[in-house]
Structures are given as structure tokens and as C-alpha cells.
Coordinates of C-alpha atoms and ligand atoms in Angstrom, one line a residue:
M9 CA 21.5 49.9 201.8
S10 CA 24.4 48.1 200.0
Y11 CA 24.7 44.3 200.2
E12 CA 27.9 44.8 202.3
T13 CA 26.2 46.7 205.1
F14 CA 23.2 44.3 205.0
F15 CA 25.7 41.3 205.3
K16 CA 27.4 43.0 208.2
E17 CA 24.3 43.8 210.1
L18 CA 22.9 40.3 209.7
N19 CA 26.1 38.7 210.7
R20 CA 26.2 40.9 213.9
K21 CA 22.6 39.7 214.8
L22 CA 23.0 36.1 213.9
A23 CA 26.6 35.4 215.0
R24 CA 25.4 33.5 218.1
V25 CA 22.8 31.3 216.4
V26 CA 23.8 30.6 212.7
P27 CA 27.1 28.8 212.0
G28 CA 29.6 31.0 210.3
I29 CA 29.9 28.7 207.3
E30 CA 26.1 29.2 206.5
M31 CA 26.1 33.0 206.9
A32 CA 27.0 33.8 203.2
A33 CA 24.1 31.6 201.8
V34 CA 21.7 32.9 204.4
A35 CA 22.6 36.6 203.6
E36 CA 22.4 36.0 199.8
T37 CA 18.9 34.4 200.0
A38 CA 17.7 37.2 202.4
W39 CA 19.1 39.9 200.1
E40 CA 17.2 38.4 197.1
I41 CA 14.0 38.4 199.2
M42 CA 14.5 42.0 199.9
G43 CA 14.7 42.8 196.4
L44 CA 11.7 40.7 195.3
K45 CA 9.7 42.2 198.2
Q46 CA 10.2 45.7 196.8
E47 CA 9.7 44.7 193.2
R48 CA 6.2 42.9 194.1
N49 CA 5.1 45.6 196.5
A50 CA 4.9 42.9 199.3
V51 CA 4.9 43.0 203.1
I52 CA 6.4 40.1 205.0
L53 CA 4.9 39.1 208.4
G54 CA 7.1 36.7 210.5
H55 CA 5.7 35.0 213.5
N56 CA 7.9 34.8 216.6
Y57 CA 8.5 31.1 216.0
M58 CA 10.4 31.6 212.6
E59 CA 13.9 30.1 212.7
P60 CA 16.5 32.9 213.6
A61 CA 17.9 33.3 210.0
L62 CA 14.5 34.2 208.6
F63 CA 13.2 35.9 211.7
H64 CA 16.1 38.4 212.1
S65 CA 16.5 39.1 208.3
I66 CA 13.4 39.5 206.1
P67 CA 10.2 40.4 207.9
D68 CA 8.7 43.8 207.9
F69 CA 6.9 43.0 211.1
Q70 CA 7.5 40.2 213.7
G71 CA 5.2 39.4 216.4
D72 CA 2.6 37.0 218.0
S73 CA -0.8 36.1 216.4
L74 CA -2.6 39.3 217.7
D75 CA 0.1 41.6 216.7
L76 CA 0.4 40.1 213.2
C77 CA -3.4 40.2 212.7
R78 CA -3.3 44.0 213.5
K79 CA -0.4 44.5 211.0
A80 CA -2.3 42.4 208.4
A81 CA -5.4 44.6 208.9
T82 CA -3.5 47.8 208.1
T83 CA -1.1 47.1 205.4
D84 CA -1.3 49.1 202.1
K85 CA 0.9 46.6 200.2
D86 CA -0.5 44.3 197.4
I87 CA 0.9 41.1 198.6
I88 CA 1.2 39.7 202.2
V89 CA 3.7 36.9 202.6
F90 CA 2.8 35.2 205.8
C91 CA 5.9 33.4 207.3
G92 CA 3.8 31.4 209.8
V93 CA 1.1 28.7 209.5
R94 CA -2.0 28.3 207.4
F95 CA -4.6 29.6 210.0
M96 CA -2.5 32.8 210.3
A97 CA -2.3 33.4 206.5
E98 CA -6.1 32.7 206.3
T99 CA -6.6 35.4 209.1
A100 CA -4.7 37.9 206.9
K101 CA -6.9 37.0 203.8
I102 CA -10.1 37.3 206.0
L103 CA -9.0 40.8 206.8
N104 CA -7.8 41.8 203.3
P105 CA -10.1 40.0 200.8
E106 CA -8.7 42.3 197.9
K107 CA -5.1 41.6 198.5
T108 CA -2.9 38.4 197.6
V109 CA -1.9 36.4 200.6
L110 CA 0.9 33.8 200.2
L111 CA 2.0 31.0 202.5
P112 CA 5.4 29.8 201.6
V113 CA 4.7 26.2 202.4
E114 CA 1.3 24.9 201.6
E115 CA 1.2 22.1 204.1
A116 CA 2.1 24.4 207.2
G117 CA -0.8 23.4 209.6
C118 CA -1.5 23.3 213.2
S119 CA -2.6 20.4 215.5
L120 CA -5.2 22.9 217.2
A121 CA -6.7 23.9 213.9
A122 CA -6.9 20.4 212.7
G123 CA -8.6 19.4 216.0
I124 CA -12.1 20.9 215.3
T125 CA -14.5 21.3 212.4
A126 CA -17.3 23.7 211.5
E127 CA -19.7 20.8 212.0
D128 CA -18.4 20.2 215.6
V129 CA -19.2 23.9 216.3
R130 CA -22.6 23.6 214.8
R131 CA -23.3 20.6 216.9
L132 CA -22.1 22.5 220.1
K133 CA -24.3 25.4 219.2
T134 CA -27.4 23.1 218.9
R135 CA -26.7 21.4 222.2
F136 CA -26.1 24.8 224.1
P137 CA -28.4 27.2 222.2
G138 CA -27.8 30.9 222.8
V139 CA -24.3 30.4 224.4
P140 CA -21.7 32.6 222.6
V141 CA -18.9 30.9 221.0
V142 CA -15.3 32.1 221.4
T143 CA -12.8 30.6 219.0
Y144 CA -9.0 30.8 219.3
V145 CA -7.4 32.1 216.2
N146 CA -5.7 28.8 215.7
T147 CA -8.6 27.6 213.7
Y148 CA -9.6 27.4 210.1
A149 CA -11.8 30.1 208.5
D150 CA -14.9 27.8 208.4
V151 CA -14.7 27.3 212.3
K152 CA -14.2 31.1 212.8
A153 CA -17.3 31.7 210.6
E154 CA -19.4 29.7 213.0
S155 CA -18.1 31.8 216.0
D156 CA -19.3 35.0 217.6
I157 CA -15.8 36.3 218.4
C158 CA -12.1 35.2 218.1
C159 CA -9.4 35.5 220.7
T160 CA -5.7 34.9 220.8
S161 CA -3.4 33.8 223.7
G162 CA -2.8 37.6 224.3
N163 CA -6.4 38.6 224.9
A164 CA -8.3 35.3 225.7
A165 CA -9.4 36.2 229.2
A166 CA -10.4 39.8 228.2
V167 CA -12.4 38.5 225.3
V168 CA -14.3 36.1 227.5
E169 CA -15.1 38.8 230.1
S170 CA -16.1 41.2 227.4
L171 CA -19.1 39.1 226.6
G172 CA -20.6 39.7 230.0
T173 CA -22.6 36.3 229.7
E174 CA -22.8 33.6 232.4
T175 CA -21.7 30.9 230.0
V176 CA -19.3 30.8 227.0
I177 CA -18.2 28.0 224.7
F178 CA -14.4 28.4 224.2
L179 CA -12.8 26.3 221.4
P180 CA -10.7 24.4 220.6
D181 CA -7.6 24.3 222.9
E182 CA -8.3 22.3 226.1
F183 CA -5.4 23.8 228.0
L184 CA -5.8 27.4 227.0
A185 CA -9.5 27.0 227.9
R186 CA -8.5 25.6 231.3
N187 CA -6.0 28.4 231.9
V188 CA -8.6 31.1 230.9
A189 CA -11.2 29.3 233.1
R190 CA -8.9 29.6 236.2
E191 CA -7.9 33.2 235.4
T192 CA -11.6 34.3 235.1
G193 CA -12.7 32.1 237.9
R194 CA -15.1 30.0 235.8
H195 CA -16.1 26.3 236.2
I196 CA -15.4 24.5 232.8
V197 CA -16.7 21.2 231.4
F198 CA -15.8 19.2 228.3
P199 CA -18.9 17.8 226.6
T200 CA -16.8 15.2 224.7
H201 CA -15.7 13.4 227.9
D202 CA -17.7 14.9 230.8
L203 CA -20.7 12.7 231.6
R204 CA -21.9 15.0 234.3
L205 CA -23.2 17.2 231.4
K206 CA -26.4 15.1 231.5
D207 CA -27.0 16.9 234.8
T208 CA -28.7 20.1 233.6
S209 CA -28.6 21.7 237.1
L210 CA -24.7 21.8 237.0
D211 CA -23.4 25.3 237.1
I212 CA -21.7 25.4 233.8
Q213 CA -19.8 28.7 233.1
M214 CA -17.4 27.5 230.3
I215 CA -17.7 24.7 227.7
G216 CA -14.3 23.6 226.1
W217 CA -13.1 21.2 223.5
N218 CA -10.3 18.8 223.6
A219 CA -7.8 19.8 220.9
R220 CA -4.2 20.3 222.1
C221 CA -1.1 21.9 220.7
E222 CA 1.3 19.0 220.0
V223 CA 4.2 21.2 221.0
H224 CA 3.0 22.7 224.3
E225 CA 1.4 19.5 225.6
Q226 CA 4.8 18.0 225.8
F227 CA 6.0 20.2 228.7
T228 CA 5.6 18.6 232.3
V229 CA 5.7 19.6 235.7
Q230 CA 8.5 17.3 236.2
D231 CA 10.5 19.2 233.5
V232 CA 10.0 22.4 235.6
E233 CA 11.0 20.7 238.8
T234 CA 14.1 19.3 237.2
I235 CA 15.2 22.7 236.0
R236 CA 14.5 24.3 239.4
E237 CA 16.7 21.7 241.1
Q238 CA 19.6 22.1 238.6
H239 CA 19.3 25.9 238.1
P240 CA 17.3 27.3 241.0
D241 CA 17.3 31.0 239.9
T242 CA 15.9 30.3 236.4
Y243 CA 12.9 32.5 235.5
I244 CA 10.4 30.0 233.9
L245 CA 7.9 31.3 231.2
A246 CA 5.1 29.1 229.9
H247 CA 2.9 29.7 227.0
P248 CA -0.9 29.3 227.9
E249 CA -1.2 26.4 225.5
C250 CA 0.8 24.4 228.2
S251 CA -1.3 22.5 230.9
P252 CA -2.5 24.5 233.9
E253 CA -0.4 22.4 236.1
V254 CA 2.8 23.6 234.2
V255 CA 1.5 27.1 234.0
A256 CA 0.9 27.0 237.9
V257 CA 4.6 26.1 238.6
S258 CA 6.0 28.6 236.2
D259 CA 6.9 32.2 237.0
F260 CA 5.1 33.8 234.1
S261 CA 2.5 32.9 231.4
G262 CA 1.5 34.9 228.3
S263 CA 1.5 35.1 224.6
T264 CA 4.7 34.8 222.6
N265 CA 5.0 38.6 222.6
A266 CA 4.3 38.9 226.3
M267 CA 7.0 36.2 227.0
I268 CA 9.6 38.1 225.0
K269 CA 8.7 41.3 226.8
A270 CA 9.0 39.6 230.2
V271 CA 12.4 38.2 229.4
E272 CA 13.4 41.8 228.5
A273 CA 12.1 43.2 231.7
V274 CA 13.2 40.6 234.2
D275 CA 16.8 40.4 235.4
A276 CA 17.5 36.7 236.1
P277 CA 20.7 34.5 235.6
N278 CA 18.8 32.1 233.3
Y279 CA 15.5 31.9 231.5
L280 CA 13.6 28.9 230.4
L281 CA 10.8 29.2 227.7
L282 CA 8.2 26.5 227.7
T283 CA 7.3 27.0 224.1
E284 CA 8.5 26.4 220.5
C285 CA 12.3 26.2 220.5
A286 CA 13.1 28.8 217.8
M287 CA 11.9 31.6 220.0
G288 CA 14.6 31.1 222.5
D289 CA 17.2 31.3 219.8
N290 CA 15.6 34.6 218.4
I291 CA 15.7 36.2 221.9
A292 CA 19.3 34.9 222.3
A293 CA 20.3 36.6 219.1
A294 CA 18.6 39.8 220.0
H295 CA 19.9 39.9 223.6
P296 CA 23.4 38.2 223.8
E297 CA 23.4 39.2 227.5
K298 CA 20.4 36.9 228.4
E299 CA 21.1 33.3 229.2
M300 CA 18.4 31.0 227.5
L301 CA 18.3 27.5 228.8
R302 CA 17.3 24.8 226.3
L303 CA 15.1 22.1 227.8
C304 CA 15.2 20.0 224.6
S305 CA 14.6 20.8 221.1
V306 CA 10.9 21.1 220.9
R307 CA 10.1 22.5 217.4
C308 CA 6.6 23.0 215.9
P309 CA 6.7 20.7 212.8
H310 CA 4.6 23.1 211.0
M311 CA 6.4 26.4 211.8
N312 CA 9.6 24.5 211.1
L313 CA 8.6 24.0 207.5
I314 CA 9.0 27.7 206.6
T315 CA 12.5 28.6 205.4
L316 CA 14.1 31.5 203.6
K317 CA 14.3 29.5 200.4
D318 CA 10.5 28.7 200.5
T319 CA 9.9 32.4 201.1
R320 CA 12.0 33.4 198.2
D321 CA 10.2 31.0 196.0
A322 CA 6.8 32.2 197.3
L323 CA 7.7 35.7 196.0
R324 CA 9.4 34.5 192.9
H325 CA 6.5 32.2 191.7
G326 CA 3.5 33.9 193.5
R327 CA 2.7 30.8 195.6
Y328 CA 0.8 29.4 197.6
V329 CA -2.1 31.6 197.2
I330 CA -4.5 31.6 200.2
D331 CA -8.2 31.8 199.3
V332 CA -11.1 32.0 201.7
P333 CA -14.5 31.7 199.8
E334 CA -17.6 33.8 200.6
P335 CA -19.8 33.7 202.6
I336 CA -17.3 32.1 205.0
R337 CA -14.8 35.0 204.7
S338 CA -17.4 37.7 205.7
L339 CA -18.7 35.6 208.6
A340 CA -15.1 34.9 209.8
F341 CA -14.4 38.6 209.4
E342 CA -17.0 39.5 211.9
A343 CA -15.5 37.2 214.5
V344 CA -12.0 38.5 214.0
N345 CA -13.0 42.1 213.7
R346 CA -15.0 41.8 216.9
M347 CA -11.8 40.7 218.6
L348 CA -9.7 43.5 217.2
A349 CA -12.3 46.0 218.3
I350 CA -11.9 44.9 222.0
G351 CA -8.0 44.8 221.9
Ligands
13P23 P1 0.9 33.5 220.0 O1 -0.3 34.1 219.6 O2 1.1 33.6 221.4 O3 2.1 34.0 219.1 O4 0.8 31.9 219.8 C1 0.6 31.3 218.7 C2 0.8 29.9 218.5 O5 0.6 29.2 217.5 C3 1.4 29.4 219.8 O6 1.6 28.0 219.6
SF4_24 FE1 -0.1 25.1 216.3 FE2 1.3 24.3 218.3 FE3 2.5 24.8 216.1 FE4 1.4 26.8 217.4 S1 3.2 25.5 218.2 S2 1.3 26.5 215.2 S3 -0.4 25.8 218.4 S4 1.0 23.1 216.5

């Protein structure tokens, strides 16, 4: 493809979301990345939360955590550039120990991954011996290594049910755990603040933790009610990292991929996404006919760090290399692979 065709195509996709004055610079950087990608035999994976200029220009694959895990597991390229946050790049490395995995910005973290340590999981296992541990992929490799199986927002309930046990430990997202408990009809307790846990006769079916996503915890029932008053026909979609109260008053809840598919499938005058803001812009760019409401600009400070320029520099300089030492990698691989095996 020539640069002129690339520019025209990009301009068509981004016209609604990138100011005209920025288009030439965006296209030049993206074009350089396309060249470097070929030269280095690299694949670029882009999470749904990447800013539109990046999301619609350079990734070979775009998607949610589960989708990108699957793509990472099957690539034949030498280098995987993960346009997302550290736990995602770590998961790609866990699945591909022989490949080079690059994260364009070293500090791109996640409040959920930072909310639990491997030592916390070991303590829980001692306190609840024999109870299987399900860990959300939004965790670091050493936490995954202590787990029996991983899950994402796209398969959390299915993973819990696949275990066929009375009780599960589900870590670390409090709200996702509460949403899964409701979906699977389980009673959940939180050992960090639930004093009733001293009562061993209690019928415990799920044991949670208290980490939260700093983005999704911001949405409130009041936000939903205000939108319903102002725009009564709005179709409201909430990510399952939102509180169960917010999910309950929304029309749909699912992973970022599931939310995109729902917007595509449902015909409504307006849509409101209760999730990271860039995703609404990405949908608006792909579907100019869909009216996306903006509640406010809730951006993930970690996802927001990843830009086209950082991605170009990652490929130019081979940085930042993600490494997961053994035996943590092999143990974490077991947990991720069990998840991939059940879908
Ligand atoms: P998804 O797996 O739904 O893409 O979610 C990832 C995430 O970090 C949500 O905040
Ligand atoms: Fe983590 Fe929340 Fe950002 Fe997702 S949106 S990466 S859960 S802080």
C-alpha cells in the first residue's frame, strides 16, 4: 500500500475523532511503525482502550483481554508489541517464553493488579485449604502463579462454574467478584472486612478480595439515573468492573468486546458506555451512525500512557522488554492455559 492510500484510509476512519490539524503527524508516525513492524517481524496487539489514533492505525489485532490472550498464544512473529498495560504484556510473555514481548511504556500498570500480592494469595490458601483459586487476568505473574485458573471479564462466570466445587476464592476485583456471585447465584464474603468469617457454619460459596478498578468504581447509580432522565432512550452498557448496583440499573454488562458487539447489534438513539472513555471514541470512529454519549472523560491513567510515539520508540529501540522468571512463568502458564482451554 502507498503512503497516500494509507493516509486517505486513516483520515476516513479518524475524521470524527482526531482534529484535522493532527492528522498528518498521526499518519506519519503510524506509517513509520508499519515499516518497523515489518522490518522487525513484529505483531502489534491493541487493547480496546487505546486512543483512537493508535487503535485504528497500527494494531494487527484489536480486542479485549481474552481475545488478545488468544492472539498472543498463536502468533508466529518474533516480537509482540503490547499496546495495553503491564499485566497484559506479562500474559503474552507467559504464553510465549521464547519471543520478545515489548510494552511501550514501562510504568503502564493497573490498580487491580497493584491491589494484591502473591503473599496475600498464599495467606488465603492457608486460611481456606483446598479451595480453588480463580484469578482475574488483571494481576501480575506471581499472583497468577499461585492460582489454579485465570479468568477475564469475558468468561469469569463460566470459569467459576467449570470448577464444579462448592466454594471458590475469586481474586482480586471486589466488584467483578460480586457480579459473578450474583450471576452464578453464590453467596460471597470478603475476609479482609467480613467479621462473620469467624463463624465456620456460614455457607460460604465465594471468597473475594477488595481491589477495585480506579476507573470503573467511579460510575454511580446516580449517573445512570441522570442520563435516563435527560436521554430516556439511551442504551446503557456497564463493564463488570462497575459495582453490582450500577450493573443492575444498566441494560447490558460484558467485557469490552461484548460491549462493542452489543452496540453494533442494538438499534438505539444513543449509547452510554460505563467504561474507559477511549472505547466510546473508537466505536464512534468505526460507526459514525451510532450516537455515543459522553458522561465525562473517565480515562484509565495507565492505558492513557500508551501513544503512537511510544510504540514507534518501542520498535526502534527494542524496549521495554517484559520478562517473567521461572518457575513463576510455568506456574502462571498453567493457570492461563487452563482458562484458554475452557474458552
Ligand atoms: P476487558 O477484558 O473487558 O477488555 O477488560 C480489561 C480491563 O482492563 C477493563 O478495565
Ligand atoms: Fe486496570 Fe481499570 Fe485501567 Fe483496566 S481500566 S487497566 S482495570 S485501572
